Amino acid sequence: MTQRRYLLSESEIPSHWYNVVADLPSPPLPPLHPGTHEPIGPEMLEPLFPMALIMQEVSADRFIAIPDPIREVLAMWRPTPLHRALGLEAALGTDCKIFYKYEGGSPAGSHKPNTAVAQAWYNAQEGVKRIATETGAGQWGSALSFAGSLYGIDVKVYMVRVSYDGKPARRSMMEAWGGSVVASPSIDTNAGRAILEKDPHSTGSLGIAISEAVEDAATRDDTKYALGSVLNHVLLHQTVIGQEAKKQLDMAGAYPDVVVGCVGGGSNFAGIAFPFIADVAAGKKLRIVAAEPASCPTLTRGHYGYDFGDTAGMTPLLPMHTLGHTFMPAPIHAGGLRYHGMSPLVSQLVHAGIVEPVAYLQNECFAAGVQFARAEGIIPAPEATHAIRAVLAEVEAAREAGEPRTILFNLCGHGHLELGAYAQYLAGDLVDHELEQSALDAAADVIKGMPAIA
Amino acid sequence: MTQRRYLLSESEIPSHWYNVVADLPSPPLPPLHPGTHEPIGPEMLEPLFPMALIMQEVSADRFIAIPDPIREVLAMWRPTPLHRALGLEAALGTDCKIFYKYEGGSPAGSHKPNTAVAQAWYNAQEGVKRIATETGAGQWGSALSFAGSLYGIDVKVYMVRVSYDGKPARRSMMEAWGGSVVASPSIDTNAGRAILEKDPHSTGSLGIAISEAVEDAATRDDTKYALGSVLNHVLLHQTVIGQEAKKQLDMAGAYPDVVVGCVGGGSNFAGIAFPFIADVAAGKKLRIVAAEPASCPTLTRGHYGYDFGDTAGMTPLLPMHTLGHTFMPAPIHAGGLRYHGMSPLVSQLVHAGIVEPVAYLQNECFAAGVQFARAEGIIPAPEATHAIRAVLAEVEAAREAGEPRTILFNLCGHGHLELGAYAQYLAGDLVDHELEQSALDAAADVIKGMPAIA
């Protein structure tokens, strides 16, 4: 019988994170001070992050050792299995070999704990007792609440109001791990109060929640800030995914023609893809595809330039693809992909032509998710259905080209907390939001005046 | 570093199910015809089950081979990991070694797919195109919907009304896999209509839903019935859990002093415990503990005799511990443990003094679940928190006795679909339901006149 799952032992949890910065065609551009537009140095980030993470943020070392105490905690669910999608291959009648790395077996049900544990551990090492963060759909807030519970760190989560109201189960999950959750915009910060003053019924956004969490951390001596995606050190921590996958593909005697991940801020995508960028840099031929929502098409239709990471304009300016920091994405169910910006590293790789972005509407993604669930059992998180939709396109392209391909994708989480979205899809009640040109024009206005990328 | 998880390869999925009937101190008593009170033969079950499953139901063979196509599907998530609870041990400051088998990584998030896949496969082999079943909290209906989707079998689920209304996510999960779900009592069956006539607002019960599903299958030529617990062949299919656990404990150089599982109908408990009953039969000294809710204390306070498996009295009479087939359990969150009866095999083992039953109230179980989640990451299903509560009692007893013990328990599912229950617990809103003597007296009336067990 053909093997379905490739497992690694605990000792095979990668010993190092892989830092793609070492293999970029050119050095990454620095973040800029929002006022002076001058590059900011590590010391300016100190109010927000522990120094060890800041050093990772600016490192150009190809490999960074993973401390043993972090590997010991990752062993709660890592190494994760690599699945051969035998059921999906049969359902599609394809000669392609489809593999997926499954990250939904973590305590929080997604890849997010990979960096949450690392960040919480480094904070604990530097004596931090409280961390503020934001969460959209709730995956990141859950992961950090879990990680905080392991190290006795209080976690305060600013949860986008529309999710806070619509996803009570996510809130309960964070609270089960001891996290404190408030709806954002909240009355707990100046940023939140300012927005509520203008619009008492604001449903919030990830950008607003980031402003609140950053303000919380910046104004309290006992508190640091943590981000679940976008930044270099966050993506770094996810590279255990792709490193494990490479080893597991070796066991299967396979190597991918194409690697696929969904992208919102970039972290699960980086996790699966970056270790393969090293191969691209070494001359290997393979394609790397980033799948995003057509309603929030940062990479496929956004502007490549400097912009704020948050809505209120409190963060440094980041060099990235952006729809403008005031962009309000349509209320699609893949909450983790609703972000106006993008990881600078992923943006740079797209700009350099190394990563291909594609965009899909949510109904076609849910259709792919249902097809996957009925063939492979696992019900994917709405975010992950974007990767599956892109895989179906690859299978179709392979069929047209008459060449079987080996496809690897990241199944970054399960959908057990997003089943209401599936119900809406099955009832035919889901709306597709193709972004209008007028929204892009408005975005162009917002970023006018920002420093350009040469 | 001490190993956290013990993994087996796909080829180590057990080749046989273990049938505890071969190791019972006396042969099991037969089911009886509800009218004649005569033992019923296999042929009388034919309208409800495929013949292969009926043969398993009445088999006394110690081992029954698992067909390769079933093992190939189990490989989607099996072998499941055995965890060493290093985090919980540290939190408790105990010298005990605590191990748990984690069944929450299956597509449906519990152990139920172990038998759902087997049952669906045998039905498919005999040409069955439609299966009717019942579900309480939704775990079983989800598992069978998943299994049905793999074999092109339509699954009709009668879901207890109170769960249907309160757990829309479970419904959506079944529908994502293609299952059809109706609230029970429904207008689709005579049993359902009769109950609705008397009480149009009936919130249903597992016993009522069983009546409906059995009637559906019995009155339609194209339809068979499937049960998620209680019956011998269902428990048989779960024994992959304990067999794997034994091999994994060997890897850890450990053997349990005590094996713990929660019990409702008996299937996850049998899964972890029955393979150790073989050791008891061979003279090994170990204790086996079954943890049930104090609000539905079938084993600790029920009557041991013949009773119906359902409310309407359509099933054969089963020799088991029972609170009376019309018993309505309190609305605790561990829906999978709300059943008036018990597996005849588990009942017989309790009656023989081989299995020790214990009972706990739901608040102390949720407290144990939260402690577990904060130490081990995984948020347990409410059912599984009963096993964890019993483990805490074992740790305490070991401390008092001054002897470190090795404890194995089954973590039969995750709680990602039951987070509302955790929210209620954390808010202090959960009610404890200790069963009143008057309810037991009423139960005694219901089973008066049933055949006694000699």
CSV table of C-alpha atoms in Angstrom, one decimal, chain A residues 1-11 13 68 71-80 83 87 102 104-109 146 149-150 168-170 172-179 370 373-379 414 416-417 419-420 422-423 426, chain B residues 1-11 13 68 71-80 83 87 102 104-109 146 149-150 168-170 172-179 370 373-379 414 416-417 419-420 422-423 426:
chain,number,residue,atom,x,y,z
A,1,MET,CA,0.0,0.0,0.0
A,2,THR,CA,1.2,3.5,-0.9
A,3,GLN,CA,2.3,5.4,2.2
A,4,ARG,CA,0.0,8.1,3.3
A,5,ARG,CA,1.9,9.9,6.0
A,6,TYR,CA,5.6,10.6,6.5
A,7,LEU,CA,6.6,11.0,10.1
A,8,LEU,CA,9.8,12.2,11.7
A,9,SER,CA,11.0,11.5,15.3
A,10,GLU,CA,11.3,14.2,17.9
A,11,SER,CA,15.0,14.3,17.5
A,13,ILE,CA,12.8,18.7,14.8
A,68,ASP,CA,16.7,23.3,23.2
A,71,ARG,CA,12.5,22.4,20.7
A,72,GLU,CA,11.2,20.6,23.8
A,73,VAL,CA,8.0,22.5,23.7
A,74,LEU,CA,7.6,22.2,19.9
A,75,ALA,CA,7.8,18.4,20.5
A,76,MET,CA,4.3,18.7,22.0
A,77,TRP,CA,3.1,18.5,18.3
A,78,ARG,CA,6.2,18.6,16.1
A,79,PRO,CA,7.5,17.2,13.8
A,80,THR,CA,4.1,17.5,12.0
A,83,HIS,CA,0.6,13.7,4.0
A,87,GLY,CA,-7.6,10.6,-1.7
A,102,TYR,CA,-0.4,19.5,8.0
A,104,GLY,CA,-3.5,21.7,12.2
A,105,GLY,CA,-2.5,19.2,14.8
A,106,SER,CA,-1.0,21.9,17.1
A,107,PRO,CA,-2.9,22.8,20.3
A,108,ALA,CA,-4.3,25.9,18.6
A,109,GLY,CA,-5.1,24.1,15.4
A,146,PHE,CA,-1.4,29.0,24.7
A,149,SER,CA,0.2,29.8,29.6
A,150,LEU,CA,3.4,27.7,29.4
A,168,PRO,CA,-17.1,33.6,20.6
A,169,ALA,CA,-15.5,30.1,20.5
A,170,ARG,CA,-12.1,31.7,19.6
A,172,SER,CA,-13.2,31.1,24.8
A,173,MET,CA,-10.2,29.3,23.5
A,174,MET,CA,-7.9,32.1,24.4
A,175,GLU,CA,-9.5,32.4,27.9
A,176,ALA,CA,-9.2,28.7,28.4
A,177,TRP,CA,-5.4,29.2,28.2
A,178,GLY,CA,-5.6,32.2,30.5
A,179,GLY,CA,-5.5,35.0,27.9
A,370,VAL,CA,-15.1,20.9,0.5
A,373,ALA,CA,-12.5,17.5,3.0
A,374,ARG,CA,-14.5,14.8,1.2
A,375,ALA,CA,-11.4,13.2,-0.2
A,376,GLU,CA,-8.8,13.7,2.5
A,377,GLY,CA,-11.0,13.9,5.7
A,378,ILE,CA,-9.4,17.1,7.1
A,379,ILE,CA,-11.7,20.2,6.9
A,414,HIS,CA,-8.0,22.9,10.4
A,416,HIS,CA,-13.1,23.3,13.2
A,417,LEU,CA,-13.6,26.8,14.5
A,419,LEU,CA,-17.6,25.7,10.4
A,420,GLY,CA,-20.2,28.4,10.2
A,422,TYR,CA,-18.7,26.2,5.5
A,423,ALA,CA,-22.4,26.3,6.3
A,426,LEU,CA,-23.0,25.2,1.3
B,1,MET,CA,15.6,15.8,26.8
B,2,THR,CA,12.8,13.4,27.9
B,3,GLN,CA,10.8,12.3,25.0
B,4,ARG,CA,7.3,13.8,24.8
B,5,ARG,CA,5.7,11.8,22.0
B,6,TYR,CA,6.0,8.2,20.9
B,7,LEU,CA,5.2,7.6,17.3
B,8,LEU,CA,4.6,4.5,15.2
B,9,SER,CA,4.9,4.1,11.5
B,10,GLU,CA,2.0,3.4,9.2
B,11,SER,CA,3.0,-0.3,8.9
B,13,ILE,CA,-1.2,0.1,12.5
B,68,ASP,CA,-6.1,-3.7,4.3
B,71,ARG,CA,-5.9,0.1,7.4
B,72,GLU,CA,-5.1,2.3,4.4
B,73,VAL,CA,-7.8,4.7,5.4
B,74,LEU,CA,-6.9,4.6,9.1
B,75,ALA,CA,-3.5,5.7,7.9
B,76,MET,CA,-4.9,9.1,7.2
B,77,TRP,CA,-4.4,9.8,11.0
B,78,ARG,CA,-3.2,6.5,12.6
B,79,PRO,CA,-1.1,5.4,14.4
B,80,THR,CA,-2.0,8.2,16.8
B,83,HIS,CA,2.2,11.6,24.7
B,87,GLY,CA,3.8,19.5,31.4
B,102,TYR,CA,-4.3,11.3,21.8
B,104,GLY,CA,-8.1,14.2,18.7
B,105,GLY,CA,-6.0,14.3,15.5
B,106,SER,CA,-8.5,12.4,13.4
B,107,PRO,CA,-10.5,14.3,10.8
B,108,ALA,CA,-13.5,14.5,13.1
B,109,GLY,CA,-11.4,15.3,16.2
B,146,PHE,CA,-16.7,11.6,7.1
B,149,SER,CA,-18.0,10.6,2.1
B,150,LEU,CA,-15.0,8.2,1.4
B,168,PRO,CA,-24.7,24.5,14.7
B,169,ALA,CA,-21.0,24.0,14.0
B,170,ARG,CA,-21.3,20.2,14.4
B,172,SER,CA,-22.1,22.2,9.5
B,173,MET,CA,-19.2,19.7,9.9
B,174,MET,CA,-21.5,16.8,9.0
B,175,GLU,CA,-22.8,18.7,6.1
B,176,ALA,CA,-19.3,19.6,4.9
B,177,TRP,CA,-18.7,15.9,4.5
B,178,GLY,CA,-22.1,15.5,2.7
B,179,GLY,CA,-24.2,14.1,5.6
B,370,VAL,CA,-8.4,23.7,32.1
B,373,ALA,CA,-4.9,22.7,28.7
B,374,ARG,CA,-2.6,25.1,30.4
B,375,ALA,CA,0.1,22.4,31.0
B,376,GLU,CA,-0.2,20.3,27.9
B,377,GLY,CA,-1.6,22.7,25.3
B,378,ILE,CA,-4.4,20.4,24.1
B,379,ILE,CA,-7.9,21.6,25.1
B,414,HIS,CA,-10.2,17.8,21.4
B,416,HIS,CA,-12.4,22.9,19.7
B,417,LEU,CA,-16.2,22.4,19.0
B,419,LEU,CA,-15.4,25.9,23.6
B,420,GLY,CA,-18.7,27.5,24.7
B,422,TYR,CA,-15.3,26.2,28.7
B,423,ALA,CA,-16.6,29.8,28.6
B,426,LEU,CA,-14.8,29.9,33.4
